[in-house]
Coordinates of C-alpha atoms in Angstrom, one line a residue:
M534 CA -48.0 28.6 74.2
D535 CA -48.5 25.3 72.3
S536 CA -50.6 23.1 74.5
N537 CA -49.5 20.0 72.6
K538 CA -45.9 20.5 73.7
I539 CA -44.4 20.2 77.1
S540 CA -41.0 21.2 78.5
V541 CA -38.6 18.2 78.4
W542 CA -35.0 19.4 78.1
D543 CA -34.0 21.8 80.9
I544 CA -31.6 24.7 80.2
F545 CA -28.6 22.8 81.6
V546 CA -29.1 19.8 79.3
R547 CA -29.4 22.1 76.3
L548 CA -26.3 24.2 77.3
F549 CA -24.4 20.9 77.9
H550 CA -25.4 19.6 74.5
W551 CA -24.4 22.6 72.4
S552 CA -21.3 23.4 74.5
L553 CA -20.1 19.8 73.9
V554 CA -20.6 20.2 70.2
A555 CA -18.6 23.4 70.1
A556 CA -15.8 22.0 72.4
I557 CA -15.3 18.9 70.3
G558 CA -15.4 20.8 67.1
F559 CA -12.9 23.3 68.3
A560 CA -10.7 20.6 69.8
W561 CA -10.6 18.9 66.5
W562 CA -9.7 22.1 64.6
T563 CA -7.0 23.2 67.0
G564 CA -5.5 19.7 67.0
E565 CA -5.3 19.8 63.2
Q566 CA -3.6 23.2 63.3
G567 CA -1.1 22.3 66.0
G568 CA 1.6 24.7 67.0
E569 CA 0.4 27.6 69.1
W570 CA -3.2 26.3 68.9
M571 CA -2.3 23.3 71.1
D572 CA -2.9 25.4 74.2
W573 CA -6.4 25.9 73.0
H574 CA -6.7 22.3 72.2
K575 CA -5.9 21.5 75.8
R576 CA -8.4 24.0 77.0
C577 CA -11.1 22.4 74.8
G578 CA -10.2 19.0 76.4
Y579 CA -10.6 20.4 79.9
A580 CA -14.0 21.8 78.8
V581 CA -15.1 18.4 77.4
L582 CA -14.0 16.7 80.6
G583 CA -15.9 19.3 82.7
L584 CA -19.0 19.0 80.6
V585 CA -19.0 15.2 80.9
V586 CA -18.5 15.3 84.6
F587 CA -21.5 17.7 84.9
R588 CA -23.7 15.6 82.7
L589 CA -22.9 12.5 84.7
L590 CA -23.9 14.3 87.9
W591 CA -27.0 15.8 86.2
G592 CA -28.0 12.3 85.1
F593 CA -28.6 11.5 88.7
A594 CA -29.6 14.8 90.2
G595 CA -31.3 16.6 87.3
P596 CA -35.0 16.8 86.3
V597 CA -36.7 13.5 85.4
Y598 CA -36.1 13.5 81.6
A599 CA -32.4 14.2 82.1
R600 CA -31.9 11.2 84.4
F601 CA -30.3 8.0 83.4
S602 CA -32.9 6.1 85.2
H603 CA -35.5 7.5 82.8
F604 CA -33.9 6.7 79.5
L605 CA -31.6 3.7 80.1
Y606 CA -33.7 0.7 79.4
G607 CA -33.0 -3.0 79.8
I608 CA -31.7 -5.2 77.0
R609 CA -35.1 -6.7 76.2
T610 CA -36.8 -3.4 75.9
T611 CA -33.9 -2.0 73.8
L612 CA -33.9 -4.9 71.4
G613 CA -37.7 -4.8 71.2
Y614 CA -37.5 -1.1 70.3
G615 CA -34.9 -1.9 67.6
R616 CA -37.3 -4.4 66.0
S617 CA -40.1 -1.8 66.1
V618 CA -37.9 0.7 64.3
V619 CA -37.3 -1.9 61.5
K620 CA -41.1 -2.4 61.2
R621 CA -41.7 1.4 61.4
Q622 CA -43.8 0.8 64.5
D623 CA -41.6 2.6 67.0
P624 CA -43.5 4.9 69.4
P625 CA -42.3 8.4 70.1
Y626 CA -40.4 9.2 73.3
L627 CA -40.1 12.6 75.0
S628 CA -36.6 11.8 76.4
H629 CA -34.2 9.5 74.6
N630 CA -35.6 6.4 73.1
P631 CA -34.1 3.0 74.3
L632 CA -31.4 3.0 71.5
G633 CA -30.7 6.7 71.9
G634 CA -30.3 6.4 75.6
W635 CA -27.5 3.9 75.3
A636 CA -25.9 5.9 72.5
V637 CA -25.8 8.9 74.8
L638 CA -24.1 6.9 77.5
A639 CA -21.6 5.6 74.9
L640 CA -20.8 9.1 73.7
L641 CA -20.3 10.3 77.3
L642 CA -17.9 7.5 78.1
L643 CA -16.0 8.0 74.8
C644 CA -15.7 11.7 75.4
A645 CA -14.4 11.0 78.9
L646 CA -11.8 8.6 77.6
Q647 CA -10.8 11.0 74.8
A648 CA -10.3 13.9 77.2
G649 CA -8.8 11.7 79.9
T650 CA -6.2 10.2 77.6
G651 CA -5.4 13.8 76.5
L652 CA -4.3 14.6 80.0
F653 CA -1.4 12.1 79.6
A654 CA -0.6 12.8 75.9
N655 CA 2.2 14.7 74.2
D656 CA 2.9 16.0 70.6
D657 CA 6.6 15.1 70.7
I658 CA 7.5 18.8 70.3
F659 CA 6.3 21.5 72.8
T660 CA 3.0 20.4 74.2
E661 CA 2.1 17.8 76.7
G662 CA -0.8 17.1 79.0
P663 CA -0.8 18.1 82.6
L664 CA -0.4 14.6 83.9
V665 CA 2.5 13.3 81.7
H666 CA 4.7 13.5 84.8
L667 CA 2.6 10.7 86.4
V668 CA 3.3 8.1 83.7
G669 CA 6.6 9.1 82.1
Y670 CA 7.4 9.8 78.5
D671 CA 7.2 6.2 77.1
W672 CA 3.8 5.6 78.5
S673 CA 2.7 9.1 77.4
S674 CA 3.7 8.2 73.8
E675 CA 1.6 5.1 74.0
I676 CA -1.4 6.9 75.5
T677 CA -1.0 9.5 72.8
R678 CA -1.6 6.8 70.2
W679 CA -4.7 5.7 72.1
H680 CA -5.8 9.4 72.2
K681 CA -5.6 9.6 68.4
S682 CA -7.3 6.3 67.7
L683 CA -10.1 7.0 70.2
F684 CA -10.9 10.2 68.3
D685 CA -11.6 8.2 65.1
L686 CA -14.0 6.0 67.1
L687 CA -15.6 9.0 68.6
L688 CA -16.1 10.5 65.2
A689 CA -17.7 7.3 64.0
V690 CA -20.2 7.3 67.0
I691 CA -20.9 11.0 66.5
G692 CA -21.7 10.2 62.8
L693 CA -24.1 7.5 63.8
H694 CA -25.7 9.9 66.3
V695 CA -26.2 12.6 63.7
A696 CA -27.5 10.0 61.2
A697 CA -30.1 8.8 63.8
V698 CA -31.1 12.4 64.5
L699 CA -31.6 13.1 60.8
F700 CA -33.5 9.9 60.4
H701 CA -36.0 10.9 63.1
Q702 CA -36.0 14.6 62.1
L703 CA -36.5 14.2 58.4
G704 CA -37.8 10.7 58.0
R705 CA -40.2 10.6 60.9
R706 CA -40.9 14.3 61.2
E707 CA -39.9 14.3 64.9
P708 CA -38.6 17.8 65.9
L709 CA -35.5 16.6 67.8
L710 CA -33.4 19.6 66.9
Q711 CA -36.1 22.1 67.8
G712 CA -36.5 20.3 71.1
M713 CA -32.8 20.6 71.9
I714 CA -33.1 24.3 71.2
T715 CA -36.3 25.3 72.9
G716 CA -36.6 22.4 75.4
R717 CA -40.1 21.6 74.3
K718 CA -41.4 18.5 72.5
P719 CA -44.8 17.2 71.3
V720 CA -46.4 15.1 73.9
A721 CA -48.9 13.3 71.6
G722 CA -48.4 9.5 71.7
A723 CA -45.2 9.6 73.8
V724 CA -44.8 6.5 75.9
D725 CA -42.5 8.0 78.6
V726 CA -44.5 11.0 79.9
Q727 CA -43.9 11.8 83.5
P728 CA -44.5 14.8 85.7
A729 CA -41.4 16.9 85.6
V730 CA -40.1 20.3 86.8
T731 CA -37.6 21.5 84.2
S732 CA -37.2 25.1 85.3
G733 CA -37.4 27.2 88.4
T734 CA -35.1 28.2 91.3
G735 CA -34.5 24.6 92.5
V736 CA -33.3 23.5 89.0
W737 CA -31.0 26.6 88.7
V738 CA -29.5 26.1 92.2
K739 CA -28.7 22.5 91.6
G740 CA -27.4 23.2 88.1
V741 CA -25.1 26.0 89.2
L742 CA -23.8 24.0 92.2
L743 CA -23.1 20.9 90.1
A744 CA -21.5 23.0 87.3
G745 CA -19.2 24.4 90.0
L746 CA -18.4 21.0 91.3
A747 CA -17.5 19.8 87.8
V748 CA -15.2 22.8 87.3
L749 CA -13.5 22.1 90.7
T750 CA -13.2 18.4 89.8
V751 CA -11.4 19.2 86.5
W752 CA -9.2 21.8 88.2
G753 CA -8.2 19.2 90.9
V754 CA -7.4 16.5 88.3
I755 CA -5.2 18.7 86.0
N756 CA -3.3 19.9 89.1
L757 CA -2.4 16.5 90.5

């Protein structure tokens, strides 16, 4: 074991991250294909919604480094961090840095809006979201336009996220990708080190229970 690294990202954060990548990617592909693939497009949307619900819950109940209270900083700290990046004097963080933390929240909200509008959308042919009956066809058509426009915005934010990761990974030699795979990150110089339990029975019990709650939440919503 490398004594210079500690466990930061628990298994549920890592599963969430890569599952969301897969769900968004497959949702995009199935949406482009249309036709019989639209049923899978809807399933991907439900998966995205469930993942976001879980991550929001985990942001309050998960281990320290997964909590919003740990990586959402005030405006002054965030702006100060931005200035330090420009000067190449930014310190390393174990969890998300101040800019990254707000980017994560923005991505979660955009994913929620994207999946949420999809519940009311239709393709003018055979496929419609499970909640179209709540708003009627005219409003559904309008929400469908929002759904398509939001995806362009989501792609732009994802692009910025990927660019930032590559900047830190390649330009600053920070092993962000490895950390999101193994859960471990170098502790040297990090300014947000806190005692944390990222594995064990308690983490698994909470994670499984909250994942079940997320599934039930999505099931309840799509069956309104």
